[in-house]
Short mmCIF file of C-alpha atoms in Angstrom, two decimals:
data_model
loop_
_atom_site.label_atom_id
_atom_site.label_comp_id
_atom_site.label_asym_id
_atom_site.label_seq_id
_atom_site.Cartn_x
_atom_site.Cartn_y
_atom_site.Cartn_z
CA UNK A 443 78.75 95.98 -56.13
CA UNK A 444 77.27 95.41 -59.56
CA UNK A 445 74.33 92.16 -60.83
CA UNK A 446 73.32 91.21 -57.44
CA UNK A 447 70.00 91.77 -58.72
CA UNK A 448 70.19 87.69 -60.75
CA UNK A 449 70.47 86.53 -57.03
CA UNK A 450 68.40 85.18 -54.81
CA UNK A 451 67.67 83.49 -52.00
CA UNK A 452 67.77 79.97 -52.91
CA UNK A 453 66.40 77.47 -49.78
CA UNK A 454 62.87 76.50 -48.75
CA UNK A 455 61.42 77.31 -44.54
CA UNK A 456 60.03 74.50 -43.31
CA UNK A 457 55.80 74.92 -43.92
CA UNK A 458 55.36 75.31 -39.91
CA UNK A 459 56.57 77.22 -37.19
CA UNK A 460 60.59 74.80 -36.33
CA UNK A 461 61.95 77.07 -33.25
CA UNK A 462 61.83 74.79 -30.59
CA UNK A 463 65.76 74.22 -31.17
CA UNK A 464 65.68 78.06 -29.62
CA UNK A 465 64.76 77.35 -26.20
CA UNK A 466 68.33 75.30 -25.95
CA UNK A 467 71.63 76.93 -25.62
CA UNK A 468 74.04 74.77 -25.50
CA UNK A 469 75.02 71.01 -26.80
CA UNK A 470 74.23 68.76 -24.12
CA UNK A 471 76.66 65.69 -25.79
CA UNK A 472 78.83 64.67 -28.33
CA UNK A 473 76.96 63.49 -31.49
CA UNK A 474 78.00 60.40 -33.27
CA UNK A 475 81.49 61.75 -35.10
CA UNK A 476 81.40 59.96 -38.92
CA UNK A 477 84.90 61.17 -40.52
CA UNK A 478 84.56 61.69 -44.12
CA UNK A 479 88.33 62.66 -44.40
CA UNK A 480 88.88 59.66 -47.10
CA UNK A 481 86.64 60.29 -48.64
CA UNK A 482 85.09 63.38 -49.40
CA UNK A 483 88.44 65.17 -47.65
CA UNK A 484 90.36 62.92 -50.71
CA UNK A 485 88.71 64.12 -53.70
CA UNK A 486 88.96 67.48 -52.61
CA UNK A 487 92.49 67.52 -52.96
CA UNK A 488 95.50 68.44 -55.67
CA UNK A 489 96.75 64.92 -55.42
CA UNK A 490 94.99 62.81 -53.87
CA UNK A 491 95.85 60.28 -51.37
CA UNK A 492 98.36 57.26 -52.50
CA UNK A 493 97.12 54.02 -50.60
CA UNK A 494 100.09 54.06 -47.90
CA UNK A 495 99.14 57.70 -46.89
CA UNK A 496 95.08 57.10 -46.47
CA UNK A 497 96.63 53.57 -44.55
CA UNK A 498 98.27 56.55 -42.57
CA UNK A 499 95.30 58.62 -42.43
CA UNK A 500 92.76 55.66 -41.31
CA UNK A 501 95.15 54.92 -38.37
CA UNK A 502 95.31 58.73 -37.40
CA UNK A 503 91.38 58.88 -37.14
CA UNK A 504 90.94 55.36 -35.46
CA UNK A 505 93.65 56.67 -32.66
CA UNK A 506 91.53 59.33 -32.37
CA UNK A 507 88.85 57.57 -31.96
CA UNK A 508 86.14 57.83 -35.01
CA UNK A 509 84.36 54.90 -34.64
CA UNK A 510 82.55 55.57 -37.67
CA UNK A 511 84.81 56.55 -40.87
CA UNK A 512 83.74 56.70 -45.09
CA UNK A 513 86.90 55.61 -46.57
CA UNK A 514 85.26 56.62 -50.43
CA UNK A 515 83.26 55.30 -52.84
CA UNK A 516 84.34 52.24 -54.10
CA UNK A 517 83.15 52.59 -57.47
CA UNK A 518 83.96 55.91 -58.42
CA UNK A 519 87.61 54.51 -59.21
CA UNK A 520 90.19 50.96 -58.86
CA UNK A 521 92.60 53.05 -56.37
CA UNK A 522 88.89 53.41 -54.33
CA UNK A 523 87.90 50.00 -55.04
CA UNK A 524 92.11 48.65 -53.66
CA UNK A 525 91.97 50.19 -50.24
CA UNK A 526 88.21 49.32 -49.44
CA UNK A 527 90.23 45.51 -49.87
CA UNK A 528 93.16 46.33 -48.06
CA UNK A 529 91.16 47.01 -44.98
CA UNK A 530 89.04 44.09 -44.50
CA UNK A 531 91.97 41.91 -46.40
CA UNK A 532 94.58 42.75 -44.17
CA UNK A 533 91.98 43.04 -40.92
CA UNK A 534 93.29 46.57 -40.29
CA UNK A 535 89.53 47.97 -38.96
CA UNK A 536 89.07 47.49 -35.28
CA UNK A 537 86.16 45.28 -34.23
CA UNK A 538 84.52 47.94 -32.67
CA UNK A 539 84.96 50.89 -36.13
CA UNK A 540 82.12 50.92 -38.65
CA UNK A 541 83.55 51.54 -42.66
CA UNK A 542 80.91 53.58 -44.34
CA UNK A 543 81.42 53.50 -48.05
CA UNK A 544 79.68 56.11 -50.53
CA UNK A 545 76.79 54.99 -53.89
CA UNK A 546 75.37 56.84 -56.48
CA UNK A 547 71.18 55.04 -56.84
CA UNK A 548 72.67 53.21 -59.73
CA UNK A 549 72.60 49.24 -59.94
CA UNK A 550 75.93 48.65 -60.90
CA UNK A 551 77.76 50.71 -58.85
CA UNK A 552 76.04 49.42 -56.24
CA UNK A 553 76.83 45.89 -57.38
CA UNK A 554 80.45 46.95 -57.46
CA UNK A 555 80.29 49.00 -54.16
CA UNK A 556 79.02 45.60 -52.14
CA UNK A 557 81.66 43.52 -53.88
CA UNK A 558 84.33 45.66 -52.46
CA UNK A 559 82.56 44.98 -48.29
CA UNK A 560 83.02 41.49 -49.24
CA UNK A 561 84.26 40.32 -45.61
CA UNK A 562 83.71 43.35 -43.89
CA UNK A 563 82.17 42.96 -40.18
CA UNK A 564 80.79 46.19 -39.21
CA UNK A 565 79.60 48.32 -42.65
CA UNK A 566 77.37 51.53 -44.00
CA UNK A 567 76.58 51.73 -46.94
CA UNK A 568 75.80 55.14 -48.23
CA UNK A 569 73.37 56.08 -51.12
CA UNK A 570 72.23 59.22 -52.65
CA UNK A 571 70.83 61.57 -55.27
CA UNK A 572 70.56 64.37 -55.47
CA UNK A 573 66.68 66.45 -54.81
CA UNK A 574 67.28 70.43 -54.86
CA UNK A 575 64.88 72.32 -58.04
CA UNK A 576 68.38 73.36 -59.61
CA UNK A 577 69.74 69.81 -59.60
CA UNK A 578 65.84 68.32 -60.86
CA UNK A 579 65.63 70.99 -63.82
CA UNK A 580 69.15 71.16 -64.96
CA UNK A 581 70.70 68.05 -64.68
CA UNK A 582 68.26 65.05 -64.23
CA UNK A 583 65.43 67.06 -66.17
CA UNK A 584 62.63 64.56 -63.94
CA UNK A 585 60.24 65.50 -61.93
CA UNK A 586 59.98 64.79 -57.84
CA UNK A 587 58.09 61.12 -59.07
CA UNK A 588 61.11 60.85 -60.64
CA UNK A 589 63.24 61.59 -58.68
CA UNK A 590 62.01 59.52 -55.75
CA UNK A 591 61.59 56.47 -57.96
CA UNK A 592 65.64 56.52 -58.49
CA UNK A 593 66.07 56.76 -54.13
CA UNK A 594 63.14 54.25 -53.97
CA UNK A 595 65.00 51.88 -56.35
CA UNK A 596 68.04 52.09 -54.77
CA UNK A 597 67.35 51.53 -50.84
CA UNK A 598 65.48 48.54 -52.53
CA UNK A 599 69.00 47.22 -54.36
CA UNK A 600 70.41 47.98 -51.13
CA UNK A 601 68.51 45.23 -49.36
CA UNK A 602 68.24 42.52 -52.05
CA UNK A 603 72.40 42.96 -52.06
CA UNK A 604 72.64 43.14 -47.75
CA UNK A 605 70.55 39.64 -48.00
CA UNK A 606 71.99 37.91 -50.35
CA UNK A 607 75.43 38.98 -47.58
CA UNK A 608 73.31 37.63 -44.53
CA UNK A 609 72.26 40.87 -43.77
CA UNK A 610 75.40 42.21 -42.60
CA UNK A 611 74.98 46.40 -43.09
CA UNK A 612 73.67 49.13 -42.08
CA UNK A 613 72.01 51.47 -44.45
CA UNK A 614 72.06 55.78 -44.43
CA UNK A 615 70.54 57.95 -46.80
CA UNK A 616 71.80 61.63 -48.50
CA UNK A 617 69.18 63.63 -50.07
CA UNK A 618 71.82 64.62 -51.27
CA UNK A 619 71.60 69.35 -52.04
CA UNK A 620 69.08 69.00 -49.48
CA UNK A 621 68.87 72.87 -48.26
CA UNK A 622 67.76 73.58 -52.34
CA UNK A 623 65.02 71.18 -51.82
CA UNK A 624 61.40 71.85 -50.32
CA UNK A 625 61.32 70.71 -46.65
CA UNK A 626 57.49 68.76 -47.80
CA UNK A 627 59.79 67.40 -50.90
CA UNK A 628 62.24 65.97 -49.10
CA UNK A 629 60.08 64.59 -46.18
CA UNK A 630 58.68 62.80 -48.72
CA UNK A 631 61.78 61.07 -50.02
CA UNK A 632 63.59 60.58 -46.93
CA UNK A 633 60.59 58.47 -45.22
CA UNK A 634 60.37 56.65 -48.73
CA UNK A 635 63.04 55.47 -48.54
CA UNK A 636 62.21 54.28 -44.92
CA UNK A 637 59.17 52.09 -46.02
CA UNK A 638 61.28 50.81 -47.90
CA UNK A 639 64.39 49.36 -45.72
CA UNK A 640 61.50 49.32 -42.19
CA UNK A 641 64.68 50.27 -39.93
CA UNK A 642 63.78 49.06 -36.34
CA UNK A 643 66.08 50.66 -32.37
CA UNK A 644 68.50 47.44 -33.00
CA UNK A 645 69.27 48.49 -36.36
CA UNK A 646 69.02 51.29 -36.86
CA UNK A 647 69.24 53.43 -40.61
CA UNK A 648 71.13 57.10 -40.79
CA UNK A 649 69.43 59.92 -42.24
CA UNK A 650 71.75 62.18 -43.69
CA UNK A 651 70.85 65.63 -44.65
CA UNK A 652 73.76 67.55 -46.29
CA UNK A 653 74.95 71.48 -46.59
CA UNK A 654 76.06 70.74 -49.02
CA UNK A 655 76.04 73.74 -50.74
CA UNK A 656 75.10 76.52 -47.60
CA UNK A 657 72.28 79.27 -48.94
CA UNK A 658 70.96 80.13 -45.32
CA UNK A 659 71.73 81.75 -42.50
CA UNK A 660 72.90 78.70 -39.93
CA UNK A 661 69.44 79.47 -38.39
CA UNK A 662 67.34 78.33 -41.36
CA UNK A 663 69.63 74.95 -41.25
CA UNK A 664 68.24 74.58 -37.87
CA UNK A 665 64.92 74.42 -38.72
CA UNK A 666 65.05 72.47 -42.05
CA UNK A 667 66.31 69.61 -39.04
CA UNK A 668 63.78 70.55 -36.42
CA UNK A 669 61.30 69.81 -39.71
CA UNK A 670 62.99 67.22 -40.17
CA UNK A 671 63.61 65.84 -36.71
CA UNK A 672 59.62 65.99 -35.69
CA UNK A 673 57.94 64.53 -38.95
CA UNK A 674 60.31 61.44 -40.00
CA UNK A 675 58.81 58.31 -40.08
CA UNK A 676 60.34 55.24 -37.27
CA UNK A 677 62.27 58.57 -36.03
CA UNK A 678 63.00 55.79 -32.25
CA UNK A 679 64.95 54.35 -35.23
CA UNK A 680 66.62 56.84 -36.94
CA UNK A 681 70.22 58.91 -36.75
CA UNK A 682 69.66 61.85 -38.20
CA UNK A 683 72.39 62.82 -39.51
CA UNK A 684 74.51 66.15 -40.63
CA UNK A 685 77.04 67.13 -43.27
CA UNK A 686 77.67 70.38 -42.99
CA UNK A 687 79.28 72.62 -45.93
CA UNK A 688 81.20 75.86 -45.34
CA UNK A 689 80.26 78.34 -48.56
CA UNK A 690 79.01 80.96 -46.09
CA UNK A 691 81.51 80.38 -43.30
CA UNK A 692 78.73 79.41 -41.72
CA UNK A 693 79.29 75.71 -41.04
CA UNK A 694 80.41 75.32 -37.50
CA UNK A 695 77.36 77.07 -37.06
CA UNK A 696 75.21 75.21 -39.14
CA UNK A 697 76.15 72.01 -37.22
CA UNK A 698 76.00 73.44 -34.00
CA UNK A 699 72.67 74.69 -34.15
CA UNK A 700 71.75 71.50 -36.00
CA UNK A 701 72.66 69.69 -33.15
CA UNK A 702 69.88 72.08 -31.07
CA UNK A 703 67.42 70.90 -33.52
CA UNK A 704 67.48 66.86 -32.91
CA UNK A 705 70.41 66.28 -34.83
CA UNK A 706 72.57 62.91 -33.89
CA UNK A 707 75.12 62.29 -36.01
CA UNK A 708 77.80 64.61 -37.90
CA UNK A 709 79.83 64.08 -41.10
CA UNK A 710 83.02 66.22 -40.73
CA UNK A 711 86.70 66.22 -41.78
CA UNK A 712 90.00 67.35 -39.46
CA UNK A 713 90.64 70.70 -39.85
CA UNK A 714 88.11 71.68 -42.62
CA UNK A 715 89.10 69.41 -45.46
CA UNK A 716 86.26 69.76 -48.81
CA UNK A 717 85.11 70.79 -51.97
CA UNK A 718 85.02 74.20 -52.06
CA UNK A 719 85.33 76.41 -48.66
CA UNK A 720 85.70 72.96 -46.97
CA UNK A 721 83.67 70.46 -45.25
CA UNK A 722 82.48 71.29 -41.13
CA UNK A 723 85.75 70.78 -38.36
CA UNK A 724 85.01 68.98 -36.54
CA UNK A 725 88.62 69.67 -34.58
CA UNK A 726 86.96 72.73 -33.69
CA UNK A 727 83.12 71.24 -32.95
CA UNK A 728 84.86 69.16 -30.38
CA UNK A 729 87.23 71.12 -28.80
CA UNK A 730 84.02 74.40 -28.74
CA UNK A 731 82.42 70.71 -26.75
CA UNK A 732 85.57 70.77 -25.01
CA UNK A 733 85.56 74.67 -23.68
CA UNK A 734 82.30 73.58 -22.37
CA UNK A 735 83.21 70.63 -20.21
CA UNK A 736 81.24 68.23 -22.36
CA UNK A 737 83.42 65.48 -23.55
CA UNK A 738 83.31 65.80 -27.42
CA UNK A 739 84.13 61.47 -26.99
CA UNK A 740 87.14 61.78 -29.45
CA UNK A 741 91.19 63.01 -28.27
CA UNK A 742 92.94 65.66 -29.68
CA UNK A 743 95.01 66.20 -26.61
CA UNK A 744 98.42 65.79 -29.04
CA UNK A 745 97.08 68.35 -32.67
CA UNK A 746 100.89 68.90 -33.53
CA UNK A 747 100.84 65.25 -34.07
CA UNK A 748 98.02 65.19 -35.59
CA UNK A 749 98.87 68.30 -37.77
CA UNK A 750 102.37 67.13 -38.73
CA UNK A 751 100.20 63.82 -39.99
CA UNK A 752 97.31 65.32 -42.54
CA UNK A 753 100.29 68.37 -43.77
CA UNK A 754 102.68 64.97 -44.84
CA UNK A 755 99.54 62.72 -46.25
CA UNK A 756 97.03 65.68 -47.91
CA UNK A 757 99.99 68.39 -48.48
CA UNK A 758 97.61 71.01 -47.44
CA UNK A 759 98.79 73.17 -45.30
CA UNK A 760 96.29 74.01 -41.57
CA UNK A 761 96.27 78.47 -41.60
CA UNK A 762 97.75 79.33 -38.79
CA UNK A 763 94.91 80.83 -36.80
CA UNK A 764 92.57 77.47 -37.37
CA UNK A 765 90.46 77.87 -34.62
CA UNK A 766 92.16 75.73 -31.29
CA UNK A 767 94.93 73.79 -34.47
CA UNK A 768 96.87 76.98 -35.69
CA UNK A 769 100.64 77.74 -35.12
CA UNK A 770 99.08 81.57 -33.74
CA UNK A 771 96.15 80.27 -32.05
CA UNK A 772 97.40 80.80 -28.81
CA UNK A 773 100.93 83.76 -29.14
CA UNK A 774 99.27 87.13 -27.47
CA UNK A 775 100.48 90.10 -29.71
CA UNK A 776 99.18 92.46 -28.49
CA UNK A 777 100.59 94.17 -24.83
CA UNK A 778 97.09 94.41 -23.21
CA UNK A 779 96.33 90.90 -24.18
CA UNK A 780 99.75 89.27 -22.54
CA UNK A 781 98.97 91.49 -19.43
CA UNK A 782 95.91 89.93 -19.39
CA UNK A 783 97.15 86.72 -19.93
CA UNK A 784 100.35 86.79 -17.62
CA UNK A 785 97.22 88.26 -15.27
CA UNK A 786 94.96 85.74 -14.98
CA UNK A 787 97.97 82.90 -15.19
CA UNK A 788 98.93 83.99 -12.43
CA UNK A 789 95.31 84.98 -10.68
CA UNK A 790 94.98 80.85 -10.61
CA UNK A 791 98.49 79.68 -8.60
CA UNK A 792 97.21 81.45 -5.95
CA UNK A 793 93.21 79.65 -6.31
CA UNK A 794 91.45 76.64 -6.63
CA UNK A 795 90.56 76.94 -9.59
CA UNK A 796 87.64 74.25 -10.64
CA UNK A 797 87.44 76.11 -14.69
CA UNK A 798 89.70 77.45 -16.91
CA UNK A 799 88.75 80.86 -16.93
CA UNK A 800 92.13 82.52 -18.31
CA UNK A 801 91.62 86.00 -19.93
CA UNK A 802 91.82 85.28 -24.19
CA UNK A 803 92.67 81.92 -23.67
CA UNK A 804 88.74 79.35 -24.71
CA UNK A 805 91.06 76.68 -23.59
CA UNK A 806 93.80 75.76 -21.53
CA UNK A 807 96.49 74.92 -24.81
CA UNK A 808 98.41 72.20 -23.08
CA UNK A 809 95.49 69.85 -22.65
CA UNK A 810 96.22 69.70 -26.98
CA UNK A 811 99.51 69.45 -26.41
CA UNK A 812 100.51 73.88 -27.36
CA UNK A 813 102.12 76.26 -24.80
CA UNK A 814 101.10 79.64 -24.38
CA UNK A 815 103.82 82.31 -26.13
#
């Protein structure tokens, strides 16, 4: 293929060996889940959801069991602002659910964001600015010191506005384009933000490390996560979060290896909807855990109903071969597959089987509201 010489590796390995995660072979418990369907997912739709469609989707996410839901970028448009206000003013947010809103590190945007949150019981304000070499050089044309100042000034403003409101909010910081950032610089800017917030065990901050653009094989991202996990300040008071995209088709592997490396939280979407090739698919992640006997702490017992609402409000089809969710994933066309599955089902009838081990079927279709065909 022509022109391959114009491309090179744009990621940065940690300055030290970070391979402790390779000693673990499975994820032992569910992470904190944060759905970004109503923000990242919605902004990637050809036709964004209406207010009522967003409310329907929000109610679905609550029913599934999400306790953290990013609802939008309130300062970006009147529609986003009004959705936030509708949730608060109509008292539609359960007491055990936290809404999350996104903001750039710009004073007028931060002011508008806090206005949108007025009266919210539980909220996370998610601050971000881009830190990669490409963004620093080409978009912002600023030095590392100037990029740090953008983050720190935004962190201080979040603190000021929160104090005016009685200090009810939690904070999250994302060095956007983390995967294209030198690891030492990513650590420096995250620690600078944490030094402003000074999180405590009873009010933790979130540091979110996004695969804004996938640039490497998954083991590289895991090593990057481990480096941050080992060197972040206030570590016991920080929730380490991931937000993987799927440019290289590796979002699931990135996320699972990231959890092995110390990440405690995952931001993603149902069915993987998102910019370009999409975000990480939380359904797949959750059912991967489920298939290995780990409670995902989300309820996907009725995948057909979830699929129907999702397709209606997003106008995005669920692919027939989508893991766990697609129309054909529990259908066998090969004779040898059909034979093995039939024999496995029959074998279970005559044996006391504590675990599911039917050939070719990683989980029992009935557990998610489906049937074997």
